[in-house]
Short mmCIF file of C-alpha atoms in Angstrom, two decimals:
data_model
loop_
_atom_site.label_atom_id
_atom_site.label_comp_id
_atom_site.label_asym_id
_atom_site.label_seq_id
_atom_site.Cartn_x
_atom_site.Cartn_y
_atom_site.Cartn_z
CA UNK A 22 8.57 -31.78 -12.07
CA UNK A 23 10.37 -29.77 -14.27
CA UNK A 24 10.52 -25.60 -13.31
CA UNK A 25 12.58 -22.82 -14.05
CA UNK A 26 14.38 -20.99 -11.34
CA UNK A 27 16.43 -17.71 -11.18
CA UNK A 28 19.97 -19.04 -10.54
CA UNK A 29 21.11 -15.36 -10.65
CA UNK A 30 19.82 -12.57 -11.48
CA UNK A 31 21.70 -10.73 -14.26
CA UNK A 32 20.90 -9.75 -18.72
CA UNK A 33 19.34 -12.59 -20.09
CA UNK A 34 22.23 -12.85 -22.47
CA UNK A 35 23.89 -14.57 -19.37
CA UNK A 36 21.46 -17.25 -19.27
CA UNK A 37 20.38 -16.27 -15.45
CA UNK A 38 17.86 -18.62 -15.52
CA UNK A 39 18.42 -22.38 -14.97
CA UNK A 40 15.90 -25.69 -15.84
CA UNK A 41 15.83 -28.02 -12.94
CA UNK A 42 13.54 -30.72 -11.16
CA UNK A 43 11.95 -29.99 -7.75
CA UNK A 44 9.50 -31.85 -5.81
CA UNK A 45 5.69 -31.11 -6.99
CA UNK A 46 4.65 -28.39 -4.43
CA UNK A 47 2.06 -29.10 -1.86
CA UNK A 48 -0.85 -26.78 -1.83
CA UNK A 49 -1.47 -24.90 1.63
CA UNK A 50 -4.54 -25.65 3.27
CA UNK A 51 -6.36 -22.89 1.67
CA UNK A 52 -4.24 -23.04 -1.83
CA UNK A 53 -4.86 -24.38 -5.13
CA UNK A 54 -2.29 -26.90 -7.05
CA UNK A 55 -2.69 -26.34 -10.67
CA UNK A 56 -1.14 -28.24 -13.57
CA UNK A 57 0.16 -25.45 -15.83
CA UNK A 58 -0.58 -25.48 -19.48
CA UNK A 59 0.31 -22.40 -20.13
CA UNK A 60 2.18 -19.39 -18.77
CA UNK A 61 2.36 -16.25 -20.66
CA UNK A 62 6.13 -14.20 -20.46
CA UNK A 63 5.54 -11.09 -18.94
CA UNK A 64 8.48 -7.73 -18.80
CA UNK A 65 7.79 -8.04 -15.14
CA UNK A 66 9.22 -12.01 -15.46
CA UNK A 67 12.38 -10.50 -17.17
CA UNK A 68 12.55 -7.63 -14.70
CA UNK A 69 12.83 -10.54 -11.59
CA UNK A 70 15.25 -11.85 -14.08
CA UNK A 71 17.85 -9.69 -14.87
CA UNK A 72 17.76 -8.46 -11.35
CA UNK A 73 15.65 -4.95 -11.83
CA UNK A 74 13.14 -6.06 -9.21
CA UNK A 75 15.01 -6.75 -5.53
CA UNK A 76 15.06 -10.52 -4.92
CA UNK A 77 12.25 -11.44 -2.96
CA UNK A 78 12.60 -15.40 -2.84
CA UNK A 79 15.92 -16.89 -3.67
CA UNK A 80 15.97 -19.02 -6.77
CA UNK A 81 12.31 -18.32 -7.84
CA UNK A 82 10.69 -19.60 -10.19
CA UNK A 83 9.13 -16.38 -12.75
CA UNK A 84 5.47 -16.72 -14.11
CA UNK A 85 2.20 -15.10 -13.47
CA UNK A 86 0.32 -15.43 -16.32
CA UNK A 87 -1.23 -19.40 -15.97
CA UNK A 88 -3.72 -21.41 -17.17
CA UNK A 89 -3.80 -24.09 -15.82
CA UNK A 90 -6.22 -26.88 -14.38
CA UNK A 91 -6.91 -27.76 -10.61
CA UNK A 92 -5.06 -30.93 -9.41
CA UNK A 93 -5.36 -30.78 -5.88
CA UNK A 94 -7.23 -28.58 -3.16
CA UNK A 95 -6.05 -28.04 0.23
CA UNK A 96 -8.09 -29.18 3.01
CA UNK A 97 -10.21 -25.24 3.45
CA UNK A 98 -11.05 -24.98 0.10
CA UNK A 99 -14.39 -24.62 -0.68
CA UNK A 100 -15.55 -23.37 -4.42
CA UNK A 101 -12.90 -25.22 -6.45
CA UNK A 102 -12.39 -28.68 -7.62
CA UNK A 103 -9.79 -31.34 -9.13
CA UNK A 104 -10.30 -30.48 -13.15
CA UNK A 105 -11.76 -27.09 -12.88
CA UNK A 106 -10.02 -24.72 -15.24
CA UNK A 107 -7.99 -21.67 -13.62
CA UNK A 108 -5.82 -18.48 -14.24
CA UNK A 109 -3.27 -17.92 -11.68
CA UNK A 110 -1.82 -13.83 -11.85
CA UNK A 111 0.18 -11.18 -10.77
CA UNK A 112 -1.43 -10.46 -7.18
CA UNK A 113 -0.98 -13.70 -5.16
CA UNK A 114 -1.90 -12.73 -1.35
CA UNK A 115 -2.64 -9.74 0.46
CA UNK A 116 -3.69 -9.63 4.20
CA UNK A 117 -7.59 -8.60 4.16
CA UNK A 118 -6.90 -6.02 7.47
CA UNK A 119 -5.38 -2.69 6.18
CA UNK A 120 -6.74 0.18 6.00
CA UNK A 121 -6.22 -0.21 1.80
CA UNK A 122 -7.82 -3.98 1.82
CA UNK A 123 -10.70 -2.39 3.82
CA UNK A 124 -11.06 0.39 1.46
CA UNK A 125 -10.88 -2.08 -2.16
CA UNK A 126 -7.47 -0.96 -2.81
CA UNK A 127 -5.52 -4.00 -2.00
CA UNK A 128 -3.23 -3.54 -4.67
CA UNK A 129 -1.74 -1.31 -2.12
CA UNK A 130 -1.77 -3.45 0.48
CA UNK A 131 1.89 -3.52 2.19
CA UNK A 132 1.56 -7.68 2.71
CA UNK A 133 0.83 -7.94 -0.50
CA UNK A 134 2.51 -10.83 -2.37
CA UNK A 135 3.48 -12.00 -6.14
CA UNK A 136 3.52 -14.55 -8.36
CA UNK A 137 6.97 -15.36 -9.32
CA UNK A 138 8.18 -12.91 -6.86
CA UNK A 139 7.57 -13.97 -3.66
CA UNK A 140 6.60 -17.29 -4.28
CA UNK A 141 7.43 -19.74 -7.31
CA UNK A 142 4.95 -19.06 -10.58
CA UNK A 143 4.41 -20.90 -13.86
CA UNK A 144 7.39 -21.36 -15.33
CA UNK A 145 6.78 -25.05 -14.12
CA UNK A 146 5.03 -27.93 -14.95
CA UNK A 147 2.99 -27.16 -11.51
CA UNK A 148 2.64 -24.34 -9.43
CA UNK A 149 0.08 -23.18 -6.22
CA UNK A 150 -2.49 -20.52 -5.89
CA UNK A 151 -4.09 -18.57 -3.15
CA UNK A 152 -8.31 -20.35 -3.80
CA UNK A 153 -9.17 -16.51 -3.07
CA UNK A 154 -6.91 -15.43 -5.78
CA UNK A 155 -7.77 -17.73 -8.35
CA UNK A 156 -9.62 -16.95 -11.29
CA UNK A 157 -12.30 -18.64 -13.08
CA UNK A 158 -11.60 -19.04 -17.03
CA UNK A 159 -14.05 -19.22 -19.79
CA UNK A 160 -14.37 -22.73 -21.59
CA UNK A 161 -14.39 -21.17 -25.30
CA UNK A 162 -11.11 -19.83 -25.65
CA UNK A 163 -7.83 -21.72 -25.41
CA UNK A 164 -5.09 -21.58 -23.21
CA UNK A 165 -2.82 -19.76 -25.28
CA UNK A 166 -4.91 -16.85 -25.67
CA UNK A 167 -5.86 -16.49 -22.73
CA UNK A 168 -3.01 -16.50 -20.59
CA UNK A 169 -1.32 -12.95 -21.44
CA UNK A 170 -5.02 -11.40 -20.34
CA UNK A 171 -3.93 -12.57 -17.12
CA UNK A 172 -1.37 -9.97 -16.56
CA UNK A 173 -0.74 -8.27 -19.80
CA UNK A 174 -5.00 -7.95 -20.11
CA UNK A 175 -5.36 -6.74 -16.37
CA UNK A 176 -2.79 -4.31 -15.75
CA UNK A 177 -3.85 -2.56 -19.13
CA UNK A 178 -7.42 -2.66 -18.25
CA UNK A 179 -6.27 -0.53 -14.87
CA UNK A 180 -3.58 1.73 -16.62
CA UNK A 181 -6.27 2.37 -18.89
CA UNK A 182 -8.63 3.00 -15.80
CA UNK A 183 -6.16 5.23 -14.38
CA UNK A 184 -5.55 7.41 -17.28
CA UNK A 185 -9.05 8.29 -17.00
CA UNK A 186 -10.02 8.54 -20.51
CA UNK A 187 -13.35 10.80 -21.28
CA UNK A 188 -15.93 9.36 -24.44
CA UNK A 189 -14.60 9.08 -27.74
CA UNK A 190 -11.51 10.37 -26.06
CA UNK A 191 -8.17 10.18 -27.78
CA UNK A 192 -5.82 7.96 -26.32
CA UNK A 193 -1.89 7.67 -26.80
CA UNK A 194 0.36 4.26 -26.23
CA UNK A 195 3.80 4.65 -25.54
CA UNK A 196 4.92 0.95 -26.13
CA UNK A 197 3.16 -1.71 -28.10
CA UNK A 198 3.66 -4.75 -26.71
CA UNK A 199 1.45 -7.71 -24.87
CA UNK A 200 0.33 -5.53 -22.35
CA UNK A 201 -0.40 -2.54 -24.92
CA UNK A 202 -2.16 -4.35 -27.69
CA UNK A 203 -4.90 -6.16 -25.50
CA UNK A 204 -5.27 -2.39 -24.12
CA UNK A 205 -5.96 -1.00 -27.18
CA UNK A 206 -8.12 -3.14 -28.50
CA UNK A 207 -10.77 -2.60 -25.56
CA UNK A 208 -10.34 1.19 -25.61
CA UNK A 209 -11.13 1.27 -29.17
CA UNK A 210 -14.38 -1.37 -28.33
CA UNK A 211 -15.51 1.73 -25.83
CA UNK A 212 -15.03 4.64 -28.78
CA UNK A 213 -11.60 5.97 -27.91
CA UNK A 214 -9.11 7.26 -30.81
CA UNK A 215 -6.21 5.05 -30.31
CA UNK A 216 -2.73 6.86 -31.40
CA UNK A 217 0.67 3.88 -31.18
CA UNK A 218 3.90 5.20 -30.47
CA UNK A 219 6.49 2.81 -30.46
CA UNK A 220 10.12 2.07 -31.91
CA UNK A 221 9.15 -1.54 -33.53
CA UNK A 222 8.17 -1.75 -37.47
CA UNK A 223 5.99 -4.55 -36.53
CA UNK A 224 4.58 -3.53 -33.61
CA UNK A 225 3.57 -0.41 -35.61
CA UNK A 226 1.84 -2.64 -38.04
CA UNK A 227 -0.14 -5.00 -35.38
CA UNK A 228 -0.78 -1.69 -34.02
CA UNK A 229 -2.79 -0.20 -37.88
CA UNK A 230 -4.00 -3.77 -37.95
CA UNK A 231 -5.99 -3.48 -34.77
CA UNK A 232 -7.85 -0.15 -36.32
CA UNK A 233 -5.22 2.53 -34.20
CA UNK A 234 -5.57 5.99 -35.89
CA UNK A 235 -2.13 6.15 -36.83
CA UNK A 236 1.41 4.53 -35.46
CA UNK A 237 4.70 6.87 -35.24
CA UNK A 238 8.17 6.57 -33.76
CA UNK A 239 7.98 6.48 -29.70
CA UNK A 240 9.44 10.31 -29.71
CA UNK A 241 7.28 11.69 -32.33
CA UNK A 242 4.57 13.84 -31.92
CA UNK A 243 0.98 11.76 -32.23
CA UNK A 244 -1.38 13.80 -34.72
CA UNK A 245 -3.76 15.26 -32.58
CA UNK A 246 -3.18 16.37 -28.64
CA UNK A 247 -4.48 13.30 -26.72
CA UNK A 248 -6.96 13.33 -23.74
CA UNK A 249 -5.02 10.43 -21.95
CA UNK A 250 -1.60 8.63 -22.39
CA UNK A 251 0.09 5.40 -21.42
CA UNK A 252 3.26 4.46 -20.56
CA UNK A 253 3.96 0.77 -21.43
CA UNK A 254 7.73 1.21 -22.45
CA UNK A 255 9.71 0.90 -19.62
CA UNK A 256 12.11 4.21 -20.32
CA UNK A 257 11.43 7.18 -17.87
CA UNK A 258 12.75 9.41 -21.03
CA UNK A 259 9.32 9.40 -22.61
CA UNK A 260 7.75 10.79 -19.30
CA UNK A 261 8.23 14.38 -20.44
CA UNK A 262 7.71 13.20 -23.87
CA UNK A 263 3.97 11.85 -23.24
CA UNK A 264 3.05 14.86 -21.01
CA UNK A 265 3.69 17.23 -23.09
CA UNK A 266 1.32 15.34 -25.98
CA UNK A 267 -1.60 15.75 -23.62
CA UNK A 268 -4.30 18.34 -24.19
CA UNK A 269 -5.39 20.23 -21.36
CA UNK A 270 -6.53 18.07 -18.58
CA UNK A 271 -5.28 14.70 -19.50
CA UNK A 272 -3.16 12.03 -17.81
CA UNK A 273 -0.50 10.31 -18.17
CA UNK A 274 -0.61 6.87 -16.55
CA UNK A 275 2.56 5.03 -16.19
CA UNK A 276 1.43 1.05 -16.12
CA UNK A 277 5.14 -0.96 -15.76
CA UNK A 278 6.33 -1.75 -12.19
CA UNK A 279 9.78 -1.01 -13.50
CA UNK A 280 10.79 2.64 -15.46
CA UNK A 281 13.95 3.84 -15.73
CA UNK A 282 15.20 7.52 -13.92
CA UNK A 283 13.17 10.24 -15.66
CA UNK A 284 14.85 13.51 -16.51
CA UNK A 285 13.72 16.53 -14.83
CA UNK A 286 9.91 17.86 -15.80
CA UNK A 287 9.34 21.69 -17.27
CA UNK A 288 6.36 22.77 -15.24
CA UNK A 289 5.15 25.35 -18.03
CA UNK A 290 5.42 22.91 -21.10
CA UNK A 291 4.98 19.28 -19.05
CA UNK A 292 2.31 19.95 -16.36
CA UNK A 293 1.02 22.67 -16.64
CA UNK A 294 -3.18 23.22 -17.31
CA UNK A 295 -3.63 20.79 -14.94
CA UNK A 296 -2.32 17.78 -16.71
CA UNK A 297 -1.70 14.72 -14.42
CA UNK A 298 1.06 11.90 -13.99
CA UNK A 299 -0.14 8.70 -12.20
CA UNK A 300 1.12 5.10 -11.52
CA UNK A 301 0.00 2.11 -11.65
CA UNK A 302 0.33 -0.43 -8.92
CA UNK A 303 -0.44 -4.10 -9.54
CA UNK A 304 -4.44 -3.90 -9.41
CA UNK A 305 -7.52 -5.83 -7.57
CA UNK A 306 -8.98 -9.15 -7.99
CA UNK A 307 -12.02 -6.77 -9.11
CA UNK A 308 -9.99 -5.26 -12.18
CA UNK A 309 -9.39 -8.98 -13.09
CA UNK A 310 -12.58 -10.07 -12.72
CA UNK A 311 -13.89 -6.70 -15.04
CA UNK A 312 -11.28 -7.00 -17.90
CA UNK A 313 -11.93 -10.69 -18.28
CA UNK A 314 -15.59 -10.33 -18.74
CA UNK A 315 -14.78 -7.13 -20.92
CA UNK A 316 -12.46 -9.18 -22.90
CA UNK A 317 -14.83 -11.75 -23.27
CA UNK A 318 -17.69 -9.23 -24.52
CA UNK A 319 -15.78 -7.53 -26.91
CA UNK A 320 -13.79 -10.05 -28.60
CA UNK A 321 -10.00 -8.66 -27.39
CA UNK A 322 -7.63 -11.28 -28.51
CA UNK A 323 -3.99 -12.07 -27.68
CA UNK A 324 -1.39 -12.30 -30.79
CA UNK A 325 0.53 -14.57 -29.19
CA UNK A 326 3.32 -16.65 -30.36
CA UNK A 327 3.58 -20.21 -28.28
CA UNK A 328 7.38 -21.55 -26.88
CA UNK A 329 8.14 -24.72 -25.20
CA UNK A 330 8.26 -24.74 -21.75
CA UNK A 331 11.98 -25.88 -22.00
CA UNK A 332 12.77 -22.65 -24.17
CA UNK A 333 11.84 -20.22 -21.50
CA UNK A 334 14.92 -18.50 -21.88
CA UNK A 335 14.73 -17.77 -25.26
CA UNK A 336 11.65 -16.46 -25.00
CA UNK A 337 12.58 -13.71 -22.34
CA UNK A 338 15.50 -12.70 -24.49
CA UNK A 339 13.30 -12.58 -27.45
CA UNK A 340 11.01 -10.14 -25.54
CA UNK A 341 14.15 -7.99 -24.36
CA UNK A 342 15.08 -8.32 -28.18
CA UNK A 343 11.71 -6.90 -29.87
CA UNK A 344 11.92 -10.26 -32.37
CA UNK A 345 7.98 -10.44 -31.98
CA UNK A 346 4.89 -8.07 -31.86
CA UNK A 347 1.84 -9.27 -28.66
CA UNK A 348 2.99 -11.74 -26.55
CA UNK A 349 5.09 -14.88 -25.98
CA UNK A 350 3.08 -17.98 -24.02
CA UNK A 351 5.09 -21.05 -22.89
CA UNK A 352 3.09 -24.30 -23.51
CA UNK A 353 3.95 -26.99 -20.99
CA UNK A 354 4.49 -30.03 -23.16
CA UNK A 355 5.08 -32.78 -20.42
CA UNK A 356 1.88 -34.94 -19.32
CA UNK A 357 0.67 -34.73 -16.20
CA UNK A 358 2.71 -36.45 -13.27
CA UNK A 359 0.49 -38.80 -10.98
#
């Protein structure tokens, strides 16, 4: 098959990424192998690329937003079957035992593993899945649009979770990108205010589109004091920026795996009147299972513009380059290898 691997990790401009042919994988006994169709390009895929994120597995392949159908079961599998339609995402494995697992936070869980970190993802004509970590997919909507709700969708859903926003509350978004516009268009379906901030023209406009209240420069002040923020932009700067837009009593929740340093906080102007910062940390196979039925119910669709599978790389330095508002998808245009 044909897959993507991370020769070195270094700036995209270096073309750290390299197209090769491997062996189809064989599923573990309690794995899934799917045939990708498509496999939505993620920041966190560009953060394993240029070497942000520690290498985990050597020459990995990125990817962790896949649809994809089932093409072979391991020999425990019970539940799936050879054509059934799947998402494969962020959260690959954790180990069931902790004390987080046992609690339903095992997005904390320290055995926790990755897709397209630890193990080999969907930039690839085939790649494996966990059965337990597998998601079911709706028929009705197609492969493009649905793959950046597998990542993009979910982590939103918890950031958005996290910043704890009350009814009708106004909401600020520091970034608008895939992640951020899937975001906003559920917190608006639940009666927030939606306020964009964001350096990108066009991602300002998507943004209006959508029905945000307004869209301003990512340093500007939004137009009201806002009841909850996110953090989508990876730049630590706009930490201290965000909190001090909150009203009394809201949070800031920060949803990339990857910020850069923040500069120090003013306790008097930043934090105090009990405003809050919080992180987000991968999230649960419940969070998936919630924002994809959300999504579903309200109608929150992906503007998505579709790549080759062969033009990975450009994509990823298109992302690192703004040149496109929502989210890139690669479509795997090989047929299916027998």
């Amino acid at each position: 098959m044909h897959a993507w691997e991370v020769a070195r990790p270094g700036p995209i401009e270096g073309e750290p990424l390299r197209f090769v042919e491997r062996p189809i994988p064989v599923p573990g006994t309690d794995e899934l192998l799917v045939h990708v169709r498509a496999c939505g390009v993620c920041r966190t895929d560009l953060h394993v690329s240029e070497g942000d994120l520690p290498v985990r597995r050597p020459h990995v392949t990125p990817g962790h937003e896949v649809v994809g159908v089932v093409a072979a079961t391991g020999e425990d599998v019970l539940g799936h079957a050879v054509g059934d339609r799947v998402g494969v995402a962020w959260l690959r494995r954790t180990d069931g035992t902790c004390r987080y697992c046992a609690r339903g936070a095992e997005n904390l869980c320290p055995a926790s593993q990755y897709t397209g970190w630890d193990a080999d993802g969907g930039y690839a004509e085939y790649t494996t899945v966990p059965a337990a970590f597998a998601y079911r997919l709706p028929g009705e909507v197609d492969d493009v649009a649905l793959a950046p709700l597998l990542c993009a969708g979910i982590i939103g859903y918890r950031a958005l979770r996290r910043a704890a926003l009350p009814d009708a509350g106004r909401l600020g978004l520091y970034g608008f990108g895939g992640s951020a516009h899937l975001c906003a268009q559920l917190a608006l379906a639940q009666g927030a205010t939606v306020h964009v901030l964001t350096r990108d023209p066009a991602a300002r406009r998507l943004a209006l589109e959508l029905g945000a209240a307004s869209a301003r420069g990512a340093y500007d002040e939004p137009p009201e004091p806002l009841d909850g923020a996110i953090l989508f932009a990876p730049v630590g700067d706009l930490v201290p920026v965000a909190l001090r837009a909150l009203d009394r009593g809201g949070i800031l929740s920060v949803a990339g795996i990857h910020l850069s340093d923040t500069p120090p906080l003013r306790y008097e102007s930043d934090l105090f009147y009990e405003k809050e910062l919080r992180s987000v940390t991968s999230n649960t196979r419940r969070d998936g299972r919630d924002f994809l039925a959300l999504a579903a119910r309200h109608g929150v669709r992906a503007t998505t513009h579709a790549y080759p599978l062969s033009e990975a790389q450009r994509a990823l330095r298109d992302l690192k380059a703004g040149r496109f508002d929502g989210a890139a998808v690669l479509v795997n245009d090989f047929p299916p290898r027998t």
